[in-house]
Short mmCIF file of C-alpha atoms in Angstrom, two decimals:
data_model
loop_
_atom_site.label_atom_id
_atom_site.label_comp_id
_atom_site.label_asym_id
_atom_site.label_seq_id
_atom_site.Cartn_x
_atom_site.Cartn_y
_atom_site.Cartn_z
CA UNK A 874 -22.16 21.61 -67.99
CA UNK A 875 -22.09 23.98 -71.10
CA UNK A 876 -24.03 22.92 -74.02
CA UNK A 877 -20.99 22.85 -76.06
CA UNK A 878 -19.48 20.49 -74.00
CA UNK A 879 -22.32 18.24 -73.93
CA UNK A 880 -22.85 17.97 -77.59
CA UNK A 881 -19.27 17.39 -78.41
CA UNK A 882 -18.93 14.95 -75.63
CA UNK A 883 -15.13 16.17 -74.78
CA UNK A 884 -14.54 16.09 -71.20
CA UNK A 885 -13.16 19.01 -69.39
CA UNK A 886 -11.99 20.47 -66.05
CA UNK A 887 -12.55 24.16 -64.71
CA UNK A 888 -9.53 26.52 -64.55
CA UNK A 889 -8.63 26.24 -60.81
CA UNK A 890 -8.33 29.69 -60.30
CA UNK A 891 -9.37 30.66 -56.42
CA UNK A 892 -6.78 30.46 -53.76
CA UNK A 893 -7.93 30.96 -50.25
CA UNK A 894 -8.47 35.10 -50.18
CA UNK A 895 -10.23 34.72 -53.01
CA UNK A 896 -12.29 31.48 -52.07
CA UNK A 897 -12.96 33.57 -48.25
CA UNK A 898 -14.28 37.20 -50.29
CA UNK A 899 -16.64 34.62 -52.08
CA UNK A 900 -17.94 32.77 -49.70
CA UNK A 901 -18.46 35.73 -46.79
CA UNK A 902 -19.73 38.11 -49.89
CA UNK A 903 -22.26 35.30 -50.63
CA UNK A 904 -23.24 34.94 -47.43
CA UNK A 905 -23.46 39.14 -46.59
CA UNK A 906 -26.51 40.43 -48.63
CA UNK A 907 -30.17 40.92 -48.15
CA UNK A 908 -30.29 38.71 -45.11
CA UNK A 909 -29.11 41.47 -42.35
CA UNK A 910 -30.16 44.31 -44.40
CA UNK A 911 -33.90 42.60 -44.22
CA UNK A 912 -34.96 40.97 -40.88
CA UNK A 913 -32.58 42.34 -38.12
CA UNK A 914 -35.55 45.25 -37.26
CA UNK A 915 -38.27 42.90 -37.19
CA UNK A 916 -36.17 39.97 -34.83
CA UNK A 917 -35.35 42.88 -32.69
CA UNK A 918 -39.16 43.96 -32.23
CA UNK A 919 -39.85 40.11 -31.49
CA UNK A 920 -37.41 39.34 -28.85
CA UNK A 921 -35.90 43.23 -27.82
CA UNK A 922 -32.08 43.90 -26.97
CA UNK A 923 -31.02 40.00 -27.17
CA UNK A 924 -31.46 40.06 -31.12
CA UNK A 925 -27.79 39.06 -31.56
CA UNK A 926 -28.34 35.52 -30.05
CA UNK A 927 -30.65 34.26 -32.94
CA UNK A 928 -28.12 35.53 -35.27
CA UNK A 929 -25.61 32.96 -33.55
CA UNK A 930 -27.52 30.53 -32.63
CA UNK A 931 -28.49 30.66 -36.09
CA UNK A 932 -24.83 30.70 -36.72
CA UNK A 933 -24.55 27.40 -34.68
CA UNK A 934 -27.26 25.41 -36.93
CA UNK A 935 -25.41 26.88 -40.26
CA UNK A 936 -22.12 25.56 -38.89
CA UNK A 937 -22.86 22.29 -38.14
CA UNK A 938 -24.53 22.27 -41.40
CA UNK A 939 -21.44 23.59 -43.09
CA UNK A 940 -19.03 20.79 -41.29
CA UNK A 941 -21.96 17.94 -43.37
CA UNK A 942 -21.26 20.10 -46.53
CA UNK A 943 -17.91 19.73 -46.38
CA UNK A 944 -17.40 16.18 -45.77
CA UNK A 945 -19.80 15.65 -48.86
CA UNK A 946 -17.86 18.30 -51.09
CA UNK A 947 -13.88 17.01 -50.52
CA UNK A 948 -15.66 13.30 -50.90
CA UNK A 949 -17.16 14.32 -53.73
CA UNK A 950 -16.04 17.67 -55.31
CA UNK A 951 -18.61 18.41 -58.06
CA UNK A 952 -20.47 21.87 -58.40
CA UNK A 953 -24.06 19.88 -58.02
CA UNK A 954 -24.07 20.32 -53.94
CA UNK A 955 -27.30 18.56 -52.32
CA UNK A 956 -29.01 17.05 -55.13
CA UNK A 957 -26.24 15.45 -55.64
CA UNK A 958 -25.59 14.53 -52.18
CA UNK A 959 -28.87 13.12 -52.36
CA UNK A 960 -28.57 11.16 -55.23
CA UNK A 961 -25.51 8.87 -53.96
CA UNK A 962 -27.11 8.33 -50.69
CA UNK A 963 -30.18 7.20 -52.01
CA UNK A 964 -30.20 6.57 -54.85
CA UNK A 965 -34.21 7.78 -55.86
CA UNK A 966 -34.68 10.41 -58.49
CA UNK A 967 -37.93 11.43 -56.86
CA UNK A 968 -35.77 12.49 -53.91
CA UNK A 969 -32.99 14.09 -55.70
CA UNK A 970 -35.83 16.08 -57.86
CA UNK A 971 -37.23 17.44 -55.12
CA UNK A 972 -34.10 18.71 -53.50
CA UNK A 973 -32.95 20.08 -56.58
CA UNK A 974 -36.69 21.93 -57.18
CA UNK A 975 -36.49 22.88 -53.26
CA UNK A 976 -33.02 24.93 -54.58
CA UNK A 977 -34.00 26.71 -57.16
CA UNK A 978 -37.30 27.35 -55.01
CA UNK A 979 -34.83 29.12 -52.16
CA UNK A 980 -33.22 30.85 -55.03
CA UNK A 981 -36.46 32.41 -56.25
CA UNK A 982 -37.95 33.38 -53.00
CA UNK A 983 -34.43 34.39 -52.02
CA UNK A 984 -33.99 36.84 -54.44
CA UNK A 985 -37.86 38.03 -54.29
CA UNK A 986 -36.92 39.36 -50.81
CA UNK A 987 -33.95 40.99 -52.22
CA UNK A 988 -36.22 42.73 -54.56
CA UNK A 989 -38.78 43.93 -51.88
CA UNK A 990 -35.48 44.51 -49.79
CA UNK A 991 -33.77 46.61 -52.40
CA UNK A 992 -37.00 48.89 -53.34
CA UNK A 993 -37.53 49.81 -49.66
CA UNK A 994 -34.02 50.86 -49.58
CA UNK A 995 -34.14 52.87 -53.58
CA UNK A 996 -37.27 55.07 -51.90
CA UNK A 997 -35.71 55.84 -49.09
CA UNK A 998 -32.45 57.15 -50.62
CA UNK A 999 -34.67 58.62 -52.72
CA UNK A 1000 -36.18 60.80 -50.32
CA UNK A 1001 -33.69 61.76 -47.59
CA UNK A 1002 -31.89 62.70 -50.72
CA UNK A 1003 -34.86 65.02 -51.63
CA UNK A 1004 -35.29 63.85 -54.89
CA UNK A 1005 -38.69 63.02 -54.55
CA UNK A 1006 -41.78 64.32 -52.19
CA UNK A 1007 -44.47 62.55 -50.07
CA UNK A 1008 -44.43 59.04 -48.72
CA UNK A 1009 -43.65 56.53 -51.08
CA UNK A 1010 -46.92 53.88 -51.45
CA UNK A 1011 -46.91 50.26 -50.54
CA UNK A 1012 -47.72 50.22 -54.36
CA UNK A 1013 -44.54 52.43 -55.61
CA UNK A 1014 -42.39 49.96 -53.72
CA UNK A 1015 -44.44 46.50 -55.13
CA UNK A 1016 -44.03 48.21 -58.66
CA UNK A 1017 -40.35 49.06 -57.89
CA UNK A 1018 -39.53 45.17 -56.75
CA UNK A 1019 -41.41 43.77 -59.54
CA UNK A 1020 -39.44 45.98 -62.20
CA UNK A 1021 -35.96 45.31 -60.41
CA UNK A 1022 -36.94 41.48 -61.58
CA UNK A 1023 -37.66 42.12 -64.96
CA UNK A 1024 -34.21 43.89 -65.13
CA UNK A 1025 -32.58 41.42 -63.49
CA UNK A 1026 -34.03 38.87 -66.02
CA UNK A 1027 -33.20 41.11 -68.76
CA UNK A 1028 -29.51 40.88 -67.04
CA UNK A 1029 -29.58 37.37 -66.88
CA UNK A 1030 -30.67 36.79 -70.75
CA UNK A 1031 -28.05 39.20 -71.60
CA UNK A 1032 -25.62 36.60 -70.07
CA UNK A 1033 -23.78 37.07 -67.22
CA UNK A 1034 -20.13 35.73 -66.64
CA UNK A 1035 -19.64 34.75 -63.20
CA UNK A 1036 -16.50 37.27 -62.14
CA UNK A 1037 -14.54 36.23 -59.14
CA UNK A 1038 -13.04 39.87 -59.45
CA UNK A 1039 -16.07 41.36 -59.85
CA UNK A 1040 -17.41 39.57 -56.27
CA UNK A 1041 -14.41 40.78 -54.26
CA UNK A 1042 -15.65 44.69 -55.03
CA UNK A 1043 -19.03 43.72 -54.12
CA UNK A 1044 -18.05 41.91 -50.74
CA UNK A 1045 -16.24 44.67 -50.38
CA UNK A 1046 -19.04 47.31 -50.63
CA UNK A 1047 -21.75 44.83 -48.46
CA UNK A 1048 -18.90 45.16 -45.96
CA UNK A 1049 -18.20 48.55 -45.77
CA UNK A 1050 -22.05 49.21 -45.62
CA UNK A 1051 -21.95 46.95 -42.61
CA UNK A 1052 -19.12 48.76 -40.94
CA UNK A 1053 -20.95 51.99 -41.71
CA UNK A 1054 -23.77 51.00 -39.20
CA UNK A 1055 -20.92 49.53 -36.56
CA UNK A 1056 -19.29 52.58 -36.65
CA UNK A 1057 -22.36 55.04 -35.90
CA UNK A 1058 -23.54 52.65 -33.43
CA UNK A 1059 -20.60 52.27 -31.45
CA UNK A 1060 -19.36 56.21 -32.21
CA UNK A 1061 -23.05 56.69 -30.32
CA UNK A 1062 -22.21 54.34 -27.27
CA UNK A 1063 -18.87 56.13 -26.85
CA UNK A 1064 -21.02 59.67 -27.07
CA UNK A 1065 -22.62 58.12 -23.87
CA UNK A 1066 -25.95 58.77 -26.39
CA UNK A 1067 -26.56 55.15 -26.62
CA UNK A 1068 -27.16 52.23 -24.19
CA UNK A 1069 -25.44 49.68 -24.21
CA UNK A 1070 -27.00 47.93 -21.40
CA UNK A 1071 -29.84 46.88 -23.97
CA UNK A 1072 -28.48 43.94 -25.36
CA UNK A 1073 -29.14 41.76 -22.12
CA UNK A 1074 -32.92 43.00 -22.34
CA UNK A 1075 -35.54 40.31 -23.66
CA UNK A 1076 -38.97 41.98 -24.63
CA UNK A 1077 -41.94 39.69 -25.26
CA UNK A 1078 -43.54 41.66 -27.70
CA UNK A 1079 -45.55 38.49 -28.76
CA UNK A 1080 -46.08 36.84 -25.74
CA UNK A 1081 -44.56 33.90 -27.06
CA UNK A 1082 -42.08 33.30 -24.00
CA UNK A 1083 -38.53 33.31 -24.10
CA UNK A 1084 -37.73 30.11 -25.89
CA UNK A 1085 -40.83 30.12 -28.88
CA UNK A 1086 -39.94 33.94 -29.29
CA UNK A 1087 -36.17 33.08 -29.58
CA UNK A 1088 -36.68 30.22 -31.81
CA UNK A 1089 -39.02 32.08 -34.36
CA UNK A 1090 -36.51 34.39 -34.22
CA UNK A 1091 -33.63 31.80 -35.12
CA UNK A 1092 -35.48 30.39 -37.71
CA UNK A 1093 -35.61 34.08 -39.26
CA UNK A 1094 -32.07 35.21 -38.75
CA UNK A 1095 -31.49 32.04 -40.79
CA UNK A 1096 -31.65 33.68 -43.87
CA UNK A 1097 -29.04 35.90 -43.27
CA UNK A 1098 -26.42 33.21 -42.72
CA UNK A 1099 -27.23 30.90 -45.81
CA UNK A 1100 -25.09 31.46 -49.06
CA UNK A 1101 -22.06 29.37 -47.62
CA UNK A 1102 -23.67 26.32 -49.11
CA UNK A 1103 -23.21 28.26 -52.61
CA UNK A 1104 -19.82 27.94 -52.41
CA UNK A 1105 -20.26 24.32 -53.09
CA UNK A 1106 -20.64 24.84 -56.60
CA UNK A 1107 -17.15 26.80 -56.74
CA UNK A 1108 -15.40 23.56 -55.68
CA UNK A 1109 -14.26 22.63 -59.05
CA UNK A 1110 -12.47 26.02 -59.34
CA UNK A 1111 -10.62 26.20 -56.34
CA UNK A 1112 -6.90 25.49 -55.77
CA UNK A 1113 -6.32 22.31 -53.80
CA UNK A 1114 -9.89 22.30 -52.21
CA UNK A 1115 -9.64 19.65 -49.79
CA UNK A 1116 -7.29 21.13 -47.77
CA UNK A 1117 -7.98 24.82 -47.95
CA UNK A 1118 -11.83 24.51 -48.40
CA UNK A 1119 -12.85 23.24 -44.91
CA UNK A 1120 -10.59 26.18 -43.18
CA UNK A 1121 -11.97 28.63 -45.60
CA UNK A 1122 -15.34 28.31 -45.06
CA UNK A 1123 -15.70 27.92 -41.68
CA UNK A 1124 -13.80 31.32 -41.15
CA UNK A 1125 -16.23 33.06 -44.07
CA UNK A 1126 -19.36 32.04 -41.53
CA UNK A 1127 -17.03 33.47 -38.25
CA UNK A 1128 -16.59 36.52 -40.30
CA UNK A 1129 -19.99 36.93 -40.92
CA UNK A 1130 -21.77 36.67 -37.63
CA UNK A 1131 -18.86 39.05 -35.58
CA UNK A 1132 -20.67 41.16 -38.24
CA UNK A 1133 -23.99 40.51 -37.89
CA UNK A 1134 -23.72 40.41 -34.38
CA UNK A 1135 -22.26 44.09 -34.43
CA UNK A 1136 -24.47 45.45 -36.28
CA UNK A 1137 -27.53 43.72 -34.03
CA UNK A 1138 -25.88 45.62 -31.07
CA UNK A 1139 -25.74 48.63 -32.97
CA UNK A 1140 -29.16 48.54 -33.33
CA UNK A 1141 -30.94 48.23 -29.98
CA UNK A 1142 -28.25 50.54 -28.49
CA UNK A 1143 -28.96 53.12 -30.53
CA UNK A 1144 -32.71 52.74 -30.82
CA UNK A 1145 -35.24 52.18 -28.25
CA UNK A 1146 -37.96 49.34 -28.61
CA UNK A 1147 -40.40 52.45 -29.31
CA UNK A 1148 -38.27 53.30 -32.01
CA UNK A 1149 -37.84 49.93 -33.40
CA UNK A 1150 -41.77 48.77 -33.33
CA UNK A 1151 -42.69 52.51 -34.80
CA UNK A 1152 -40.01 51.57 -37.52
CA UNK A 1153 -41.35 48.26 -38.56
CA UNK A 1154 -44.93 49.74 -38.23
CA UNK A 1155 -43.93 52.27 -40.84
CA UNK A 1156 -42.03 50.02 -43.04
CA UNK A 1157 -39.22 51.34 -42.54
CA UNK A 1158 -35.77 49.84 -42.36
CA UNK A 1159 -33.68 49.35 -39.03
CA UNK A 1160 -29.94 49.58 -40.10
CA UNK A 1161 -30.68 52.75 -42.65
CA UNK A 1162 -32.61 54.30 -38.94
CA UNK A 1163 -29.68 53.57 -36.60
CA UNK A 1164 -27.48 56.08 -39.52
CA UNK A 1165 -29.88 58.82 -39.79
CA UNK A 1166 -30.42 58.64 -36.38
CA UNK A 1167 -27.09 57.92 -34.77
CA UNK A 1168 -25.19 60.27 -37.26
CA UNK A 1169 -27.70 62.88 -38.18
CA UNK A 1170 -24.81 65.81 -38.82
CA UNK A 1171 -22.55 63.38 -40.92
CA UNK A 1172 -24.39 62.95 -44.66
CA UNK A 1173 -23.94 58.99 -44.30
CA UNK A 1174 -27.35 58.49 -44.36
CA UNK A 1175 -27.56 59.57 -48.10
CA UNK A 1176 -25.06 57.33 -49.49
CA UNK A 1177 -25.87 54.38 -47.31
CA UNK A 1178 -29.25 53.34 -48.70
CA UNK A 1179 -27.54 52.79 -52.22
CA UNK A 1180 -24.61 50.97 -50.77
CA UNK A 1181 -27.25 48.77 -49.33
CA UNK A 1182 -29.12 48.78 -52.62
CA UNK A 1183 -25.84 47.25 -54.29
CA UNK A 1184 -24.81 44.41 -51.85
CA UNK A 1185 -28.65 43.31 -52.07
CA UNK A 1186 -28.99 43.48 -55.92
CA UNK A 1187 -26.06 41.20 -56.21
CA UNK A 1188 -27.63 38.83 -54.00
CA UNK A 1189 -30.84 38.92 -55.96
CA UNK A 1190 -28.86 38.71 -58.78
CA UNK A 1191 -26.97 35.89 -57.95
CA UNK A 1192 -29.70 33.22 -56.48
CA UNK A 1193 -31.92 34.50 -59.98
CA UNK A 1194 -28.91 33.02 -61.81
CA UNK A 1195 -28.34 29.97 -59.60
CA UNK A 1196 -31.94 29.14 -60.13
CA UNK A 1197 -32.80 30.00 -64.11
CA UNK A 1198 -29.38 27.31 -64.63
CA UNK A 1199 -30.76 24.54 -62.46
CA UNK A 1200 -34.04 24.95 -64.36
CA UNK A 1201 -32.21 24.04 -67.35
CA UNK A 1202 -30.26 21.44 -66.02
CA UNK A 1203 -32.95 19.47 -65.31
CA UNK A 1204 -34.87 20.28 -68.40
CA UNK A 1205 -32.01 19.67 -70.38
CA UNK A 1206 -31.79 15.95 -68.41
CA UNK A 1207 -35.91 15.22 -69.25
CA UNK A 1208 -36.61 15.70 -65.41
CA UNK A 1209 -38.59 18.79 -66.30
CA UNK A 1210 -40.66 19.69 -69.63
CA UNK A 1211 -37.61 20.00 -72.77
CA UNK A 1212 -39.05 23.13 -73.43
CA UNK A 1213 -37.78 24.76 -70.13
CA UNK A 1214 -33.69 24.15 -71.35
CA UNK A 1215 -34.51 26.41 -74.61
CA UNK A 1216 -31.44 28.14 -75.38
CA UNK A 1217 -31.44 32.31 -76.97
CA UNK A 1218 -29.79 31.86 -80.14
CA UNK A 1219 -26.94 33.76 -80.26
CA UNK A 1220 -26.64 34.85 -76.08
CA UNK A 1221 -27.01 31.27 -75.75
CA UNK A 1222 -28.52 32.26 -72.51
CA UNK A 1223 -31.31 29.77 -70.86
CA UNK A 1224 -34.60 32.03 -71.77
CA UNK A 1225 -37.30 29.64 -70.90
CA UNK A 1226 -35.66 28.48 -67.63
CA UNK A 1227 -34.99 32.78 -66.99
CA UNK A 1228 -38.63 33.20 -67.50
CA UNK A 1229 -39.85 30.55 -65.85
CA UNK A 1230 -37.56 31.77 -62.02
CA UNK A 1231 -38.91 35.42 -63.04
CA UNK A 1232 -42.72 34.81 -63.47
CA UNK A 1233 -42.93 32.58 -60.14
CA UNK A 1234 -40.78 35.34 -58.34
CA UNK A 1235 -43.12 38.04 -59.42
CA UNK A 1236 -46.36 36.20 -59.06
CA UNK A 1237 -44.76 35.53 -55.23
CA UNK A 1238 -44.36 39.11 -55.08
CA UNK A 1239 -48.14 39.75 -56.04
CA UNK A 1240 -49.34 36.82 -53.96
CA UNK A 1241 -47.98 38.39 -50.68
CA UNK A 1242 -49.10 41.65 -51.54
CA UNK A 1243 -52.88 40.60 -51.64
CA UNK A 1244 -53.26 40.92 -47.81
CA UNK A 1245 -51.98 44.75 -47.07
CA UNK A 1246 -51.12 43.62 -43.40
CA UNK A 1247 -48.58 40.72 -44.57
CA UNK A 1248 -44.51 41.75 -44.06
CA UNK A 1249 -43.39 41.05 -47.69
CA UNK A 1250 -39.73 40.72 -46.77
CA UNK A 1251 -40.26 38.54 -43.43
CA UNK A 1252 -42.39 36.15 -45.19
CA UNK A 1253 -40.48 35.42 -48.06
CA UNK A 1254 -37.14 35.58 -46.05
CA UNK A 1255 -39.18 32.88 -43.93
CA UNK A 1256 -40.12 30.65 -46.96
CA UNK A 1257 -36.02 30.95 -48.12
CA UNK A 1258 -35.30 29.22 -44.77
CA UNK A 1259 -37.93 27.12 -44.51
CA UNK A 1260 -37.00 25.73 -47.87
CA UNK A 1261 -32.74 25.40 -46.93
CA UNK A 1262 -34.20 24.21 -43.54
CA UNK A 1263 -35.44 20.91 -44.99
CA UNK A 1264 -32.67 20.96 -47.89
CA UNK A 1265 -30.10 21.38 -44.59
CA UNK A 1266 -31.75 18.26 -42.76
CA UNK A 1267 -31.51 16.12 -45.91
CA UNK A 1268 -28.05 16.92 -46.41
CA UNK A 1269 -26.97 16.05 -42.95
CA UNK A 1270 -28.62 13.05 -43.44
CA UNK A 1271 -26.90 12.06 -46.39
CA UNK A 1272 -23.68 12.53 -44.58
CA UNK A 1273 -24.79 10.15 -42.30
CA UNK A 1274 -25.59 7.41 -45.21
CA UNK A 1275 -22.57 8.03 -47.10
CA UNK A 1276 -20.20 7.41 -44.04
CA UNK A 1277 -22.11 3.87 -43.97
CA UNK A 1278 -21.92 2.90 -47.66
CA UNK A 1279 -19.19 -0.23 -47.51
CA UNK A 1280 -19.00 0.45 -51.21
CA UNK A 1281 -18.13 3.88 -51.33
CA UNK A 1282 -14.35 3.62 -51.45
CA UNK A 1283 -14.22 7.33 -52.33
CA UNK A 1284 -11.47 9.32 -49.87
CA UNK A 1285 -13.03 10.98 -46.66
CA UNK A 1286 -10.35 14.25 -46.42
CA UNK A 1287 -12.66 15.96 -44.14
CA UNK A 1288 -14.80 14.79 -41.39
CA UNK A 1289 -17.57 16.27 -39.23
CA UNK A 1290 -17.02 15.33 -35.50
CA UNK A 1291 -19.20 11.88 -34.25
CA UNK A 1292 -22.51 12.49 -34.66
CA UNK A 1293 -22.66 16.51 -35.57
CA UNK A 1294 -24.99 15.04 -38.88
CA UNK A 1295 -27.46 14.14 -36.31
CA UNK A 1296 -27.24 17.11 -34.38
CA UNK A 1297 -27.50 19.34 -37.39
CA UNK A 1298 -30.34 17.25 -39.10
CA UNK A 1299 -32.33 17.34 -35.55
CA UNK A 1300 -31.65 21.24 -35.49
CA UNK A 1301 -32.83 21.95 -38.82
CA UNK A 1302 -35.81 19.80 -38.94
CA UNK A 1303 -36.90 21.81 -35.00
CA UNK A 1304 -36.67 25.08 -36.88
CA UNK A 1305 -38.88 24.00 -39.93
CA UNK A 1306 -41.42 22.68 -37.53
CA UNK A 1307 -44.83 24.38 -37.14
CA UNK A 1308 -43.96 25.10 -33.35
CA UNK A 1309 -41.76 28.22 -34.51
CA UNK A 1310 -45.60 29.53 -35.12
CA UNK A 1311 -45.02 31.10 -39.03
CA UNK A 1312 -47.65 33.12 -40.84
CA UNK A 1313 -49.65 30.85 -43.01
CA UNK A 1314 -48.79 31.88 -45.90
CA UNK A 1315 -45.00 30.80 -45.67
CA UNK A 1316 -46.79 27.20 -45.35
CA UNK A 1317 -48.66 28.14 -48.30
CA UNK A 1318 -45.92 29.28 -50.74
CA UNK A 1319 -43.59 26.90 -50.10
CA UNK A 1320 -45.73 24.09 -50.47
CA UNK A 1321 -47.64 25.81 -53.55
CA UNK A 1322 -44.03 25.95 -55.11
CA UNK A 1323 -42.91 22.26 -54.29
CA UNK A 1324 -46.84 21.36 -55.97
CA UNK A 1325 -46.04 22.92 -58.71
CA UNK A 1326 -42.29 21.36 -59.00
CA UNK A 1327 -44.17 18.24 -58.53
CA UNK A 1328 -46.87 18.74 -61.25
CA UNK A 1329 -44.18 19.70 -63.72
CA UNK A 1330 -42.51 16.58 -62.71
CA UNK A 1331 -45.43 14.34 -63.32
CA UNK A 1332 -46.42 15.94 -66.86
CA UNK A 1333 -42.52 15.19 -67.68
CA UNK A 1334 -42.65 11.63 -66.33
CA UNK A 1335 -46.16 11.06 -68.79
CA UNK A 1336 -44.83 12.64 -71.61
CA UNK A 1337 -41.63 10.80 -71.50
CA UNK A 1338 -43.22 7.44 -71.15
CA UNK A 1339 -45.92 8.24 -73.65
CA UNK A 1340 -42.94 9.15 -76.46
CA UNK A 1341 -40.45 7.31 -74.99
CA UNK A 1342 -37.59 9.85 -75.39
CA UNK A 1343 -36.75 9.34 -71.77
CA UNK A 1344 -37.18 8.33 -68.11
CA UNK A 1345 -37.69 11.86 -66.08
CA UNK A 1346 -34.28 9.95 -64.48
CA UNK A 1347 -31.18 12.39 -63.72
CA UNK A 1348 -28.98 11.45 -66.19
CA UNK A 1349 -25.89 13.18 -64.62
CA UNK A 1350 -26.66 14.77 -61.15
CA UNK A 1351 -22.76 15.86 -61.39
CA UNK A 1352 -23.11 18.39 -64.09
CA UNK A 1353 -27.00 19.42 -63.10
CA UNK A 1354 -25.79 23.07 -62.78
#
């Protein structure tokens, strides 16, 4: 809710301005991005020519997660999404702070991926274009994330009008970059240069065993299918949402995985597991290897690292936004210290909630940095879905509570099948548990981001009874966004 609005207290409704094409370029260019672009090397060195069946198994959890989401968002079609699913099942503020705190969380880490993501992918366009000499340092690349976050901050205080026009060019790039790597993998197959017999090959690199290997696996290719539950906050903007939401998004996640799953087979049929481990040992990045390598007398290989570069900025720039507005939200509703929902005169642009998101997101980027061995991307991709994870569970769960509530005589339109809440609560609580075997330090950011959440929230709750100039109570979950 605008600060205008709020201040004059006259009510108002979004201009309802999405049909379905445009609801299903949103919703599969939210969920395209950094995700594929980031992890599918390193699953691939972890469980060998079977890397497509994390990406849909991981497409299985997401689903039955998106069926919860959208029995919640046709009941109740505000932009809040899980807090405020939350909030109405149970009715604590604790509980709804904490989901809310575990979003913007996902958003930061999200995007801090996107920025290791995106500098990997800058150097090396950099250099097969010849534009600059010598290796690029693990230090170049730390310096080139952390300044890709100040700009996008400096982006973000600007002000940024969300553009649905402006998304359907950028789904449309983050496709084509996609297709790019199907093409050369498949044009290799058909050259009889690739081998196509890989994908049925499981390789314990770990020695984890089929299933642990799989799972940690799943838990990572998670990242690449989240974004659908962004679409939530669109709701209010779509035409006629009950009836064309549900179809909608459940064909954006189809669309996404085909892809995924393409480009996964792309990329153990062109490269071998030698290739693949020497890859990730190098830091290098899978899908920009399978072009150079695949298509070495075509010059795709020179434009595709910045195509890359521009579907991952956007989805940097996108969960930087997400997150900087949900810090003022909840400032702005005494959850949080008041002084995190300052306003920039003028931009009227959330500056203290912007620089807030950016200093945890660089200080993340520092933090995994200290140990030189530590996978910046994988880690932080892991802490993004260990955070949705839990978010996931609790919003399956509150689709169970809601269906229950005798006084709830709000309209179900849409309904997941029997018990698929269960089944997709049970799913995403298995692939936050510590059995999937993460590096520590996933353990130790995201619960060194929901301490500090918590802190913040405490200091709030004193100050607020010690003045009295509020409760550290959501006032309005609805418009917390």
């Amino acid at each position: 809710m605008s600060t205008d609005t709020a201040e004059s207290g006259q009510p108002h409704e979004l201009k309802r301005v999405m049909g379905p094409r445009l609801l299903l370029l949103f919703i599969v260019g939210d969920i395209l991005g950094a995700g594929v672009y980031a992890v599918t090397g390193e699953m691939a060195a972890g469980v060998g020519g079977i890397v497509w069946l994390p990406f849909l198994l991981a497409f299985i959890v997401a689903t039955v997660t998106a069926l919860s989401y959208l029995e919640l968002v046709t009941k109740y079609p505000q932009a809040a999404g899980a807090a405020l699913y939350a909030h109405k099942a149970f009715g604590v503020h604790f509980i709804t702070f904490i989901v809310a705190f575990a979003v913007v969380c996902s958003g930061i880490t999200s995007a801090s991926t996107a920025s290791a993501t995106l500098a990997g992918f800058l150097t090396d366009g950099l250099q097969i274009n010849g534009w600059i000499d010598g290796d690029v340092s693990e230090g170049t690349i730390t310096a080139v994330a952390m300044g890709f976050m100040v700009l996008l901050a400096v982006i973000n205080l600007r002000g940024v009008g969300e553009s649905v026009k402006f998304n359907v060019v950028l789904t449309l790039v983050e496709i084509s970059a996609l297709l790019i790597v199907i093409g050369v993998g498949f044009y290799v197959i058909a050259q009889g240069d690739g081998d196509l017999s890989r994908i049925t090959v499981f390789e314990d690199a770990n020695d984890k065993g089929m299933f642990l290997a799989v799972t940690t696996a799943t838990s990572i290719a998670f990242f690449s299918m989240v974004g659908f539950e962004d679409a939530v906050n669109m709701v209010e903007e779509v035409e006629n949402p009950q009836k064309i939401f549900p179809r909608t998004m459940l064909t954006g996640l189809g669309i996404a995985v085909i892809l995924y799953m393409l480009v996964a087979v792309s990329v153990v049929s062109v490269l071998t597991s030698d290739q693949i481990r020497e890859i990730n040992d190098n830091g290098d990045r899978a899908l920009l290897s399978v072009v150079s390598i695949g298509a070495p007398d075509f010059p795709i290989d020179k434009v595709f690292p910045f195509l890359a570069v521009f579907a991952v900025a956007n989805t940097a720039l996108i969960n930087m936004l997400m997150a900087s507005r949900l810090i003022y939200g909840m400032a702005r509703q005494d959850v949080l210290p008041r002084q995190l929902g300052a306003v920039l005169p003028g931009r009227r642009t959330p500056w203290a909630g912007i620089l807030f998101t950016t200093l945890l997101a660089l200080g993340l980027i520092l933090y995994v940095r200290q140990d030189p061995d530590s996978d910046i991307v994988v880690n932080l991709a892991t802490v993004t879905s260990l955070l949705l994870l839990c978010v996931f569970a609790v919003v399956n769960i509150a689709c169970m509570v809601l269906r229950r509530k005798k006084h709830d005589h709000v309209k179900t339109v849409f309904r997941s099948p029997g018990p698929l809440p269960v089944v997709g609560a049970l799913l995403c609580l298995f692939l936050a548990g510590p059995w999937v075997e993460r590096d520590s330090i996933v353990y130790e950011i995201a619960g060194g981001l929901m301490v500090i959440g918590i802190v913040l929230w405490v200091i709030t709750f004193a100050i607020n009874k010690a003045t009295g100039q509020g409760d550290s109570n959501f006032q309005d979950v609805d418009s917390l966004e």
